[in-house]
Structure formats: structure tokens, C-alpha cells
Coordinates of C-alpha atoms in Angstrom, one line a residue:
X1148 CA 159.3 136.3 90.6
X1149 CA 157.5 133.0 89.8
X1150 CA 158.8 130.3 87.1
X1151 CA 162.0 128.7 86.7
X1152 CA 165.2 130.0 88.4
X1153 CA 168.0 127.5 87.0
X1154 CA 170.9 129.7 88.2
X1155 CA 172.0 127.7 91.4
X1156 CA 174.6 125.1 91.8
X1157 CA 172.9 121.7 91.9
X1158 CA 174.6 121.0 95.5
X1159 CA 172.5 124.1 96.6
X1160 CA 169.2 123.2 96.0
X1161 CA 168.5 120.9 99.1
X1162 CA 167.0 122.5 102.3
X1163 CA 170.4 122.9 103.8
X1164 CA 171.2 125.3 101.3
X1165 CA 173.5 127.4 101.1
X1166 CA 170.6 130.0 99.8
X1167 CA 172.8 132.6 98.5
X1168 CA 172.0 131.8 94.9
X1169 CA 168.2 131.5 95.3
X1170 CA 166.0 134.5 94.0
X1171 CA 165.2 135.9 97.4
X1172 CA 168.8 136.2 97.9
X1173 CA 169.5 138.0 94.4
X1174 CA 167.1 140.9 95.0
X1175 CA 163.5 139.4 94.7
X1176 CA 161.2 140.0 97.7
X1177 CA 159.2 136.8 96.8
X1178 CA 159.3 133.4 94.7
X1179 CA 157.4 130.9 93.8
X1180 CA 158.5 127.8 91.2
X1181 CA 161.4 125.7 90.5
X1182 CA 165.2 126.0 90.9
X1183 CA 166.0 123.1 88.5
X1184 CA 166.1 123.6 85.0
X1185 CA 163.0 121.9 84.2
X1186 CA 160.1 119.6 85.9
X1187 CA 157.2 117.9 85.5
X1188 CA 154.1 120.3 84.3
X1189 CA 151.4 117.9 86.0
X1190 CA 153.5 116.7 89.1
X1191 CA 156.7 119.0 89.4
X1192 CA 159.3 116.9 91.5
X1193 CA 160.0 120.3 93.8
X1194 CA 158.3 123.5 94.4
X1195 CA 160.3 126.4 96.0
X1196 CA 158.1 129.3 97.6
X1197 CA 160.4 132.1 98.8
X1198 CA 163.4 130.6 100.8
X1199 CA 161.5 127.3 101.6
X1200 CA 160.4 124.0 99.8
X1201 CA 156.8 123.4 99.4
X1202 CA 155.8 119.9 100.6
X1203 CA 153.5 118.4 98.5
X1204 CA 151.8 114.8 99.1
X1205 CA 149.8 114.5 96.0
X1206 CA 149.0 117.0 93.4
X1207 CA 145.1 117.9 92.2
X1208 CA 144.1 115.7 89.3
X1209 CA 143.5 119.1 87.3
X1210 CA 147.0 120.4 88.3
X1211 CA 149.2 122.3 85.4
X1212 CA 152.4 124.2 86.4
X1213 CA 151.9 127.0 84.0
X1214 CA 148.3 127.9 85.3
X1215 CA 149.7 127.4 89.0
X1216 CA 152.4 130.0 88.0
X1217 CA 150.1 132.7 86.7
X1218 CA 147.8 131.9 89.8
X1219 CA 150.7 133.2 91.9
X1220 CA 152.0 135.9 89.8
X1221 CA 148.3 137.2 90.0
X1222 CA 148.3 136.8 93.7
X1223 CA 151.5 138.8 93.9
X1224 CA 150.8 141.6 92.1
X1225 CA 147.3 142.1 94.0
X1226 CA 149.1 141.9 97.3
X1227 CA 151.4 144.8 96.6
X1228 CA 148.7 146.8 95.4
X1229 CA 146.6 146.0 98.3
X1230 CA 149.4 147.4 100.3
X1231 CA 150.1 150.5 98.8
X1232 CA 147.9 152.1 95.7
X1233 CA 150.8 153.3 93.8
X1234 CA 154.0 151.2 94.5
X1235 CA 155.8 150.2 91.6
X1236 CA 156.2 146.7 90.9
X1237 CA 158.6 144.3 89.0
X1238 CA 157.3 140.8 87.8
X1239 CA 159.9 138.6 86.4
X1240 CA 157.9 135.6 84.7
X1241 CA 160.2 133.0 83.8
X1242 CA 158.1 130.0 82.1
X1243 CA 158.8 126.5 82.4
X1244 CA 157.2 126.1 79.2
X1245 CA 158.1 125.2 76.7
X1246 CA 161.4 123.2 77.7
X1247 CA 161.1 119.7 77.8
X1248 CA 159.0 117.5 79.2
X1249 CA 156.3 118.5 76.3
X1250 CA 153.5 117.9 78.7
X1251 CA 150.2 119.7 78.2
X1252 CA 146.1 119.6 79.3
X1253 CA 144.7 117.0 77.0
X1254 CA 142.2 119.7 75.5
X1255 CA 144.9 122.0 74.6
X1256 CA 146.8 119.7 72.2
X1257 CA 143.4 118.5 71.1
X1258 CA 143.3 121.9 69.6
X1259 CA 145.9 120.9 67.1
X1260 CA 145.0 117.2 66.3
X1261 CA 146.4 116.7 62.8
X1262 CA 148.0 120.2 62.0
X1263 CA 151.4 118.8 61.6
X1264 CA 150.5 115.5 59.5
X1265 CA 152.3 117.6 56.4
X1266 CA 155.6 117.4 58.2
X1267 CA 158.3 119.7 59.1
X1268 CA 159.5 120.4 55.7
X1269 CA 156.0 121.6 54.5
X1270 CA 155.4 123.3 58.0
X1271 CA 158.7 125.2 57.6
X1272 CA 158.1 126.4 54.3
X1273 CA 154.6 127.7 55.3
X1274 CA 156.1 129.7 58.1
X1275 CA 158.8 131.3 56.2
X1276 CA 156.1 132.5 53.8
X1277 CA 154.3 133.7 56.5
X1278 CA 157.2 135.5 57.9
X1279 CA 157.7 137.3 54.6
X1280 CA 154.1 138.1 54.4
X1281 CA 154.3 139.8 57.8
X1282 CA 157.6 141.9 56.8
X1283 CA 159.3 139.7 60.1
X1284 CA 162.2 139.0 57.7
X1285 CA 163.0 141.2 54.5
X1286 CA 161.9 140.4 51.0
X1287 CA 165.0 138.5 49.2
X1288 CA 165.6 136.5 52.2
X1289 CA 166.4 132.9 51.2
X1290 CA 165.2 129.8 53.3
X1291 CA 168.2 127.4 54.1
X1292 CA 168.3 124.1 53.3
X1293 CA 167.2 121.3 55.7
X1294 CA 170.1 121.3 58.5
X1295 CA 172.6 118.9 57.3
X1296 CA 175.8 119.8 59.5
X1297 CA 177.3 116.6 61.2
X1298 CA 175.4 115.7 64.4
X1299 CA 172.8 118.3 63.5
X1300 CA 171.2 116.9 60.5
X1301 CA 167.4 116.4 59.8
X1302 CA 166.1 113.7 57.6
X1303 CA 163.5 114.7 55.0
X1304 CA 159.9 114.1 56.4
X1305 CA 159.0 112.2 53.4
X1306 CA 161.9 109.6 54.0
X1307 CA 160.1 108.7 57.4
X1308 CA 158.1 105.6 58.0
X1309 CA 154.3 105.9 59.0
X1310 CA 155.1 105.0 62.4
X1311 CA 157.9 107.8 62.7
X1312 CA 155.7 110.2 61.2
X1313 CA 152.4 109.5 63.3
X1314 CA 154.7 109.9 66.8
X1315 CA 156.6 112.8 65.4
X1316 CA 153.2 114.8 64.8
X1317 CA 152.0 114.2 67.9
X1318 CA 155.2 115.6 69.6
X1319 CA 154.8 118.8 67.9
X1320 CA 151.0 118.7 68.5
X1321 CA 151.7 118.4 72.3
X1322 CA 154.2 121.3 71.7
X1323 CA 151.9 123.5 70.4
X1324 CA 149.5 122.8 73.1
X1325 CA 152.2 123.8 75.6
X1326 CA 152.5 127.2 73.5
X1327 CA 148.6 127.8 73.5
X1328 CA 148.6 127.4 77.2
X1329 CA 151.0 130.0 77.9
X1330 CA 149.3 132.3 75.6
X1331 CA 145.9 131.8 77.5
X1332 CA 147.5 132.4 80.7
X1333 CA 149.4 135.6 79.5
X1334 CA 145.9 136.6 78.6
X1335 CA 144.7 136.1 82.1
X1336 CA 147.4 138.1 83.6
X1337 CA 146.8 140.9 81.0
X1338 CA 142.6 140.5 81.7
X1339 CA 143.6 141.2 85.7
X1340 CA 145.8 144.0 84.9
X1341 CA 143.3 145.8 83.2
X1342 CA 140.8 145.3 85.5
X1343 CA 143.1 146.7 88.4
X1344 CA 143.8 149.5 86.0
X1345 CA 147.5 148.7 85.9
X1346 CA 147.9 147.8 82.1
X1347 CA 148.1 151.3 81.0
X1348 CA 151.1 151.8 83.2
X1349 CA 153.0 148.3 82.6
X1350 CA 155.7 147.8 80.5
X1351 CA 156.0 144.3 79.1
X1352 CA 158.7 142.5 77.7
X1353 CA 158.1 139.0 76.1
X1354 CA 161.3 137.2 74.8
X1355 CA 162.8 133.8 74.7
X1356 CA 165.9 132.6 75.9
X1357 CA 167.2 130.5 72.9
X1358 CA 166.0 129.0 69.7
X1359 CA 164.5 125.6 69.6
X1360 CA 166.1 122.7 71.2
X1361 CA 167.8 119.9 69.7
X1362 CA 168.0 117.6 72.8
X1363 CA 165.1 115.3 71.2
X1364 CA 168.0 114.2 68.9
X1365 CA 166.9 112.6 65.2
X1366 CA 163.9 110.6 66.4
X1367 CA 162.4 112.4 69.7
X1368 CA 161.6 110.7 72.6
X1369 CA 158.8 109.8 75.0
X1370 CA 161.1 109.7 77.6
X1371 CA 163.5 112.7 77.9
X1372 CA 166.0 111.5 80.5
X1373 CA 167.2 108.6 78.5
X1374 CA 167.9 110.9 75.2
X1375 CA 169.2 113.8 77.6
X1376 CA 171.7 111.2 79.1
X1377 CA 173.0 110.3 75.9
X1378 CA 173.1 114.2 74.4
X1379 CA 174.9 115.4 77.4
X1380 CA 177.1 112.4 78.3
X1381 CA 178.2 111.6 74.9
X1382 CA 177.0 108.2 74.7
X1383 CA 174.9 106.6 71.6
X1384 CA 171.3 107.3 71.9
X1385 CA 169.1 104.2 72.6
X1386 CA 165.7 105.7 71.6
X1387 CA 163.3 102.9 70.2
X1388 CA 160.1 104.3 67.9
X1389 CA 158.0 101.4 68.9
X1390 CA 158.1 101.9 72.3
X1391 CA 157.5 105.5 71.8
X1392 CA 154.6 104.6 69.4
X1393 CA 153.1 102.1 72.1
X1394 CA 152.8 105.0 74.3
X1395 CA 151.3 107.4 71.8
X1396 CA 148.1 108.2 73.9
X1397 CA 150.1 108.8 76.8
X1398 CA 152.2 111.6 75.6
X1399 CA 151.7 114.9 76.8
X1400 CA 150.5 113.3 80.1
X1401 CA 152.3 113.2 83.5
X1402 CA 153.4 109.2 82.6
X1403 CA 155.7 110.4 79.7
X1404 CA 158.4 113.0 79.6
X1405 CA 158.6 113.8 75.5
X1406 CA 160.6 116.0 73.6
X1407 CA 160.1 116.6 69.8
X1408 CA 162.8 115.5 67.3
X1409 CA 165.4 118.1 65.7
X1410 CA 163.3 118.6 62.5
X1411 CA 160.6 120.2 64.9
X1412 CA 163.3 122.3 66.6
X1413 CA 164.6 123.5 63.2
X1414 CA 160.8 124.5 62.4
X1415 CA 160.7 126.6 65.7
X1416 CA 164.1 128.0 64.1
X1417 CA 162.4 129.4 61.0
X1418 CA 164.0 130.9 59.0
X1419 CA 167.6 130.6 60.4
X1420 CA 170.0 127.4 60.6
X1421 CA 170.6 125.4 63.8
X1422 CA 169.4 125.1 67.3
X1423 CA 169.5 125.9 70.9
X1424 CA 173.4 126.0 71.9
X1425 CA 174.6 126.5 68.2
X1426 CA 176.0 130.0 68.0
X1427 CA 174.5 130.3 64.4
X1428 CA 171.0 132.6 64.3
X1429 CA 169.0 129.9 65.0
X1430 CA 170.5 129.2 68.3
X1431 CA 170.0 132.7 70.0
X1432 CA 167.9 135.1 67.2
X1433 CA 164.7 135.1 69.5
X1434 CA 161.4 137.3 69.0
X1435 CA 161.1 140.1 71.7
X1436 CA 158.1 142.2 71.9
X1437 CA 158.0 145.2 73.9
X1438 CA 154.5 147.1 75.0
X1439 CA 154.4 150.5 76.7
X1440 CA 150.7 150.8 77.8
X1441 CA 150.6 154.6 77.7
X1442 CA 151.3 155.4 74.0
X1443 CA 155.2 155.6 74.4
X1444 CA 155.6 153.4 71.3
X1445 CA 153.1 153.2 68.6
X1446 CA 151.6 149.5 68.4
X1447 CA 152.2 146.9 65.5
X1448 CA 155.6 148.2 64.5
X1449 CA 158.7 146.0 63.6
X1450 CA 162.3 147.0 64.5
X1451 CA 164.9 145.1 63.0
X1452 CA 168.1 146.7 65.0
X1453 CA 170.4 144.4 66.3
X1454 CA 170.1 144.3 70.4
X1455 CA 171.2 141.4 72.8
X1456 CA 169.6 140.4 76.2
X1457 CA 171.9 142.6 78.0
X1458 CA 170.2 145.5 76.7
X1459 CA 167.0 144.9 78.7
X1460 CA 167.9 146.2 81.8
X1461 CA 169.4 149.6 80.9
X1462 CA 166.3 149.9 78.4
X1463 CA 163.7 149.0 81.1
X1464 CA 165.5 151.6 83.4
X1465 CA 165.8 154.2 80.5
X1466 CA 161.8 153.8 80.1
X1467 CA 160.7 154.5 83.8
X1468 CA 163.2 157.2 84.5
X1469 CA 165.7 155.4 86.8
X1470 CA 169.7 155.8 86.9
X1471 CA 171.6 152.7 86.5
X1472 CA 173.1 152.2 90.0
X1473 CA 176.7 152.6 90.6
X1474 CA 177.4 151.4 93.6
X1475 CA 176.1 148.4 96.3
X1476 CA 176.8 148.8 100.1
X1477 CA 179.5 151.1 99.4
X1478 CA 181.3 149.1 96.8
X1479 CA 181.6 150.1 93.0
X1480 CA 179.6 148.1 90.5
X1481 CA 180.8 147.1 87.0
X1482 CA 179.0 149.0 84.2
X1483 CA 176.7 147.1 82.5
X1484 CA 177.4 145.1 79.2
X1485 CA 174.4 146.4 77.4
X1486 CA 173.0 149.8 76.2
X1487 CA 169.4 151.1 76.1
X1488 CA 167.5 150.7 72.9
X1489 CA 164.6 153.1 73.8
X1490 CA 165.8 155.1 70.8
X1491 CA 165.0 152.2 68.5
X1492 CA 161.5 151.9 69.9
X1493 CA 160.7 155.6 69.1
X1494 CA 162.1 155.1 65.8
X1495 CA 162.5 152.2 63.5
X1496 CA 165.5 153.9 61.5
X1497 CA 167.9 154.9 64.3
X1498 CA 171.1 152.8 64.2
X1499 CA 171.4 149.8 66.5
X1500 CA 173.0 150.7 70.0
X1501 CA 174.9 147.4 70.5
X1502 CA 177.4 147.3 67.6
X1503 CA 178.9 144.1 68.4
X1504 CA 178.5 140.9 70.4
X1505 CA 180.6 137.7 71.2
X1506 CA 178.9 134.3 71.5
X1507 CA 180.1 130.7 73.0
X1508 CA 178.2 128.0 73.9
X1509 CA 179.5 124.1 74.3
X1510 CA 182.6 124.9 72.0
X1511 CA 180.5 126.7 69.3
X1512 CA 181.5 130.2 68.8
X1513 CA 180.7 133.4 66.8
X1514 CA 181.2 137.2 66.6
X1515 CA 178.8 139.8 65.5
X1516 CA 180.0 143.3 64.5
X1517 CA 178.1 146.2 62.4
X1518 CA 175.8 143.7 60.4
X1519 CA 178.4 141.2 60.0
X1520 CA 178.7 137.5 61.5
X1521 CA 181.6 135.3 61.9
X1522 CA 180.4 131.8 63.4
X1523 CA 181.9 127.9 63.9
X1524 CA 179.7 124.9 64.3
X1525 CA 182.2 122.6 66.8
X1526 CA 182.2 118.9 66.4
X1527 CA 182.2 117.1 69.7
X1528 CA 185.3 115.6 70.8
X1529 CA 187.5 117.0 67.9
X1530 CA 190.2 119.8 68.0
X1531 CA 189.0 123.6 68.0
X1532 CA 191.7 124.0 65.3
X1533 CA 189.5 121.7 62.9
X1534 CA 186.6 124.0 63.0
X1535 CA 185.6 125.6 59.9
X1536 CA 184.8 129.4 60.7
X1537 CA 181.9 130.8 58.4
X1538 CA 181.4 134.6 57.4
X1539 CA 177.9 135.8 56.8
X1540 CA 177.1 139.4 56.1
X1541 CA 173.7 139.6 58.0
X1542 CA 172.6 142.9 56.3
X1543 CA 172.0 141.4 53.0
X1544 CA 171.6 137.8 54.2
X1545 CA 169.9 137.5 57.5
X1546 CA 169.3 133.8 57.3
X1547 CA 173.1 132.8 57.0
X1548 CA 172.4 131.1 53.5
X1549 CA 175.7 132.0 52.2
X1550 CA 179.2 131.4 53.5
X1551 CA 181.3 134.4 52.1
X1552 CA 184.4 133.6 54.0
X1553 CA 186.2 133.0 50.9
X1554 CA 185.4 136.3 49.5
X1555 CA 186.2 138.1 52.4
X1556 CA 189.1 136.8 54.3
X1557 CA 190.1 140.2 56.0
X1558 CA 186.8 140.5 57.7
X1559 CA 186.8 137.0 58.9
X1560 CA 190.2 137.3 60.2
X1561 CA 189.2 140.8 61.8
X1562 CA 186.1 139.0 63.6
X1563 CA 187.8 136.0 64.6
X1564 CA 190.4 138.2 66.1
X1565 CA 187.7 140.4 67.7
X1566 CA 186.0 136.9 69.1
X1567 CA 189.5 136.0 70.9
X1568 CA 190.0 139.2 72.5
X1569 CA 186.5 139.2 73.8
X1570 CA 187.1 135.7 75.1
X1571 CA 189.9 136.8 77.0
X1572 CA 188.4 139.8 78.3
X1573 CA 185.1 137.8 79.5
X1574 CA 186.6 134.5 81.0
X1575 CA 185.4 132.2 78.4
X1576 CA 188.3 130.3 78.3
X1577 CA 188.9 127.4 78.8
X1578 CA 186.4 126.1 75.8
X1579 CA 184.2 123.1 76.6
X1580 CA 185.3 120.5 74.1
X1581 CA 181.8 118.9 73.9
X1582 CA 182.8 115.6 75.4
X1583 CA 180.0 115.9 78.0
X1584 CA 182.8 115.3 81.0
X1585 CA 181.7 118.9 82.4
X1586 CA 178.4 117.2 83.3
X1587 CA 179.7 114.4 85.2
X1588 CA 182.4 116.1 87.1
X1589 CA 181.9 116.9 90.4
X1590 CA 184.2 119.0 93.3
X1591 CA 185.5 117.1 96.1
X1592 CA 183.3 118.8 98.8
X1593 CA 180.2 117.0 97.2
X1594 CA 181.5 114.0 98.4
X1595 CA 179.9 113.9 101.4
X1596 CA 176.3 113.8 99.7
X1597 CA 177.1 110.7 98.3
X1598 CA 177.9 108.9 101.6
X1599 CA 175.5 106.3 103.1
X1600 CA 172.3 107.8 104.9
X1601 CA 169.7 106.6 106.7
X1602 CA 166.4 108.2 106.5
X1603 CA 163.6 107.7 109.2
X1604 CA 159.9 107.8 108.5
X1605 CA 158.6 111.4 108.3
X1606 CA 161.7 112.4 106.5
X1607 CA 161.0 115.0 103.9
X1608 CA 161.5 113.8 100.3
X1609 CA 165.2 114.0 99.4
X1610 CA 166.2 116.8 96.9
X1611 CA 166.9 115.4 93.3
X1612 CA 170.4 116.3 93.0
X1613 CA 171.3 114.3 96.3
X1614 CA 169.4 111.3 95.7
X1615 CA 171.1 111.0 92.5
X1616 CA 174.3 110.7 94.2
X1617 CA 173.5 107.6 96.1
X1618 CA 173.1 105.7 92.6
X1619 CA 174.9 107.5 90.0
X1620 CA 177.6 105.4 88.4
X1621 CA 177.6 103.2 91.1
X1622 CA 176.6 100.0 92.4
X1623 CA 174.4 100.5 95.8
X1624 CA 172.1 98.7 98.2
X1625 CA 169.0 99.8 99.8
X1626 CA 168.0 98.1 103.2
X1627 CA 164.6 98.5 104.6
X1628 CA 163.8 97.6 108.3
X1629 CA 160.2 96.2 108.1
X1630 CA 157.7 95.5 110.7
X1631 CA 154.6 93.7 108.9
X1632 CA 151.2 92.7 109.8
X1633 CA 148.3 91.1 107.8
X1634 CA 146.8 93.9 105.8
X1635 CA 149.6 96.3 105.9
X1636 CA 149.9 97.7 102.5
X1637 CA 152.3 100.8 101.2
X1638 CA 155.6 102.2 99.8
X1639 CA 158.8 101.0 101.2
X1640 CA 161.1 103.2 99.2
X1641 CA 160.4 105.2 96.1
X1642 CA 163.4 106.8 94.2
X1643 CA 162.8 108.4 90.7
X1644 CA 159.5 109.6 88.7
X1645 CA 157.6 109.0 86.0
X1646 CA 160.9 109.4 83.7
X1647 CA 162.9 106.6 85.5
X1648 CA 163.4 104.9 88.9
X1649 CA 162.5 102.4 91.1
X1650 CA 160.3 101.4 93.9
X1651 CA 159.8 98.6 96.7
X1652 CA 156.0 98.3 98.2
X1653 CA 153.9 95.8 99.7
X1654 CA 150.4 94.9 98.2
X1655 CA 148.1 92.4 98.8
X1656 CA 150.6 90.8 101.1
X1657 CA 153.3 90.2 98.7
X1658 CA 156.8 92.5 98.6
X1659 CA 157.1 93.9 95.0
X1660 CA 159.9 95.6 93.2
X1661 CA 159.2 97.7 90.3
X1662 CA 161.8 99.1 87.8
X1663 CA 161.0 102.2 85.6
X1664 CA 163.5 101.9 82.6
X1665 CA 162.8 105.3 81.0
X1666 CA 159.3 104.6 80.8
X1667 CA 159.5 100.7 80.2
X1668 CA 158.2 99.2 83.6
X1669 CA 159.4 95.9 84.9
X1670 CA 157.8 94.4 88.0
X1671 CA 159.1 91.8 90.1
X1672 CA 156.7 89.9 92.7
X1673 CA 158.8 89.0 95.6
X1674 CA 156.6 86.5 97.2
X1675 CA 154.5 86.9 100.3
X1676 CA 155.4 88.5 103.5
X1677 CA 155.3 86.8 106.9
X1678 CA 154.1 88.6 110.0
X1679 CA 156.6 90.2 112.0
X1680 CA 160.0 92.3 111.7
X1681 CA 162.6 91.6 108.8
X1682 CA 164.9 93.3 106.6
X1683 CA 164.6 93.9 103.1

């Protein structure tokens, strides 16, 4: 496996482990990538290889994470084939792109300079028309109005200021460059497999985990952490468009951690409503491309049957002729939640093998059954009883443009009852009410990670989660024992990265303190240092 894992508890990411949630303990022979949810694409904060942390003092100037992952993926496949001419292999390639921060090689972003100046309303309409032209959505489907739900509303592009339009268009240019780079790297992977004679015997499933992300809020940001803090912990956003505009030339590079505004997330979800985390179609209806090399499926066809991510495992096993395991270490395994859709791959007219599915995320809920969908958008810190349930007949209205709850109250009641039963059956309760409290609550056994600590020279970089515990929601003191002689220079302590943090260092005989306030730098000159030992 290569890429983003993001399936471990934060407190388990250190060198001390435990490692039971790491990829190599979950069935993979090899791993290279990140265990966190995201990282800096130019200078990743922490890379892991197999069961150890990769110690990196400095990245090359031309380093880019997506390129690195592809290099490692190719190397792993080559190693398997060099050791055995016909042994089957499975590669799980979980891209960090296009998750925030939106960072890109400059040349890739430059390809899209000016392409989004018309704004999200115009671009969304163009995409909708192109989707209809390609047959991705049926004739008669309706493009819903711009998102207007509370906390999810998108402002009309024409109502923005010139400065806002300039900054917001740049965010999308960078995003497009990231997508372009993923495409380039998939092309590299395919070309190598073709050269090895592997492509015609390889099944490829290319898909996404969710719809466009609204984490950039209404105005986007050049500093993801400052906006993410407001979003996850329920505080008011404090984005400053003038600060972002002043950093316009840095957007996409290693010194900024950008995220686009909700308007571009809405475009990513065309033709659907809402975003990642929501249980409307825009949150979870994503493309899925399946390629089977040796003519098992005729290329270029479209399939519209409803399927879910849990169907991928049984489908792939079905394609390769392997039965689902029923036991592990002598213990019975639970039955898988999904069903193979190989019949749909072969015949576009066969019915779906996944007739119903429940959804829940951050209090948003939904239930699909046989072409009907009941869905609700939960208001943050509001009673669940206040939520309004919508009913949509997706077989006739795939974009959820018409709420038919008043016309079919019995169908809505049926689906709500089905959701309730599925929630009890699948440990969905208790629901997250959306206050953000779940992001800051920590179990008592993690308290030891926040105790005072001493770090001697040569200590490896402290893992991200533990380093946060020393300062998060608390006052703190850092004491440095210093032995200085004229001409000495260097870092005494550095805590954080380009997104925010602080450092204390010696330069030109002076002691300096630098504070990175989510991209706004403040540097204090502490004056000259005297020779000898001191405590700072």
C-alpha cells in the first residue's frame, strides 16, 4: 500500500505505537506514506515506511508527495515481479491529493491560469451541460440552484469583490493542477505496467471517498489550520481576504496551506447538492471507473445501478475467482456488508445488487432503498428533532432537486423507520450533535502525553499529535539550556510548520523568537547573547 492511511487513533502514531492499527498489521506486506489525514505535499511532516518512521532532515527542492508515492508504488510492483514471475499482487494506492492543503507543482497550476475567472456559477453550468452531453446524467435531470442551506450557502460569484474573485480563482487553478498531477502519475503507473506486460492482466478500480470538501468555508483560506480550527471546534471563522491576497503568489507552494471556498466544492459535486460529510448526493455520490484488462468488460460503457463502497471487495474477489474467507485463525468472520456487481459490469440492464443503504455523518442522516432516498441536513448544535427530512425519488430526480415528502408521507415514514433500525443494528448511536466537542475530548490514558518532557540533542522530531498536547488549550513554558560562543548559530526549538507554530533561534549573535500565526509571521529580536551558559 502507498499513500494516506488515516485509520489509526492519533495517540497511536508515535514511534512508541501501539502499531496494531498500522497498515502492515492490517494485512499489507509493505507500506509507504502517511498515517495522518493530510500533509504538506512539498515537505510532508512525517512519512512512514512499513513499520517505522522515515527520518528526513530536508526534502529536495523539487520534491512532491504524489510523485514520490508513484515512485514507491512502481518500486513495490517491480520487487514482486523480480521475485516471482507470476505471483498475483494487490496495490492499494490511496492518494493524498486532492485533500487539503491544495499544493502543486508550479507548472501544473500554470496550465490552468485564467480557466476559472468566470466563476463557480458559470463553471458549474458548463459541467452540467457536459455531463448531459456525455450521458453521465440522464436527459431531463435538473441542475439544482446554488446551495442555500444554513451554514452551507454559496454566494453568487457576481456578488464577490474583485479581490475575492482573484483569490478564489487562484485556489481552483491550484486544485486543478493537483488533479492534473494525479492523472500524470496514473499515466506513469499504467505505462510501466504495460512495459512489464502486466496491464492486460490487471483490474483497476479508480474512485473517490467523498464529494467536494466545504472545509474552506465561504471564503477559502491560504492557511488551512486556521479555518479547520473554526470548522471542527465550532468557533467563528477568522479568515482575512486581504491576508490571503497578499500571499497570492505563494498559494500552491510549500509556505501556504490553502483550501478553496465552498463554491468550488459545489462545482466538484456537480450536478448534486451539498458537500463532503453531508448525506445528500453531493456528499457521497462519486465516480467509479473499473477497468479489466483482457476484454472482460467492453470499454467506454456507463453503468447507473446503485452500488456502495462495501461492494468493491466481493466484486474484485468475484473477478479474480477467489471465495470470500469465512474464518480467520479458526474464528468465524462476519458476513460482508456488500455484494458483487460483476453482473452490472457485464450488462448495463441488470438490477442493482445493493438495494438499500443507510448513511450518517456528523448528525446528517440518510437512507436509500430501491431508487428512493430520505435525507436530512443536521444543524450544528440543534436538536435532532428540529431536522427536516426530505424525500427524493432518485430514479426520476437523480439530483435531489424536488422534495416530494408531502406527496408521499408513507414512503418517507418507511425510510425513516428503516434508517432507525439500521442505525441500531450498526452501532450508529449516539449521534454527533455537531458541536465539535468530539474533536477535543480525549480519553484519560492520553494525559501522560501532555506531561512535561525533556528533549536532549539527537532526539527525533516529536510526532504531531504528542507535540500538540504540550500547548493545546493551555499556557506553556519552554526552557532551553544554552552554551553559546561567538559565531554559533542555529535552531534552539521549533514547534509547528508552515501552517502555524513558533521557533527560537540564534542568528548573527542575537536570540530571536518567531511566531507563525497561521501564516502571518511575527519575529522578535531578543538582543545579543553573551558568551557562556545560560537558560532561555
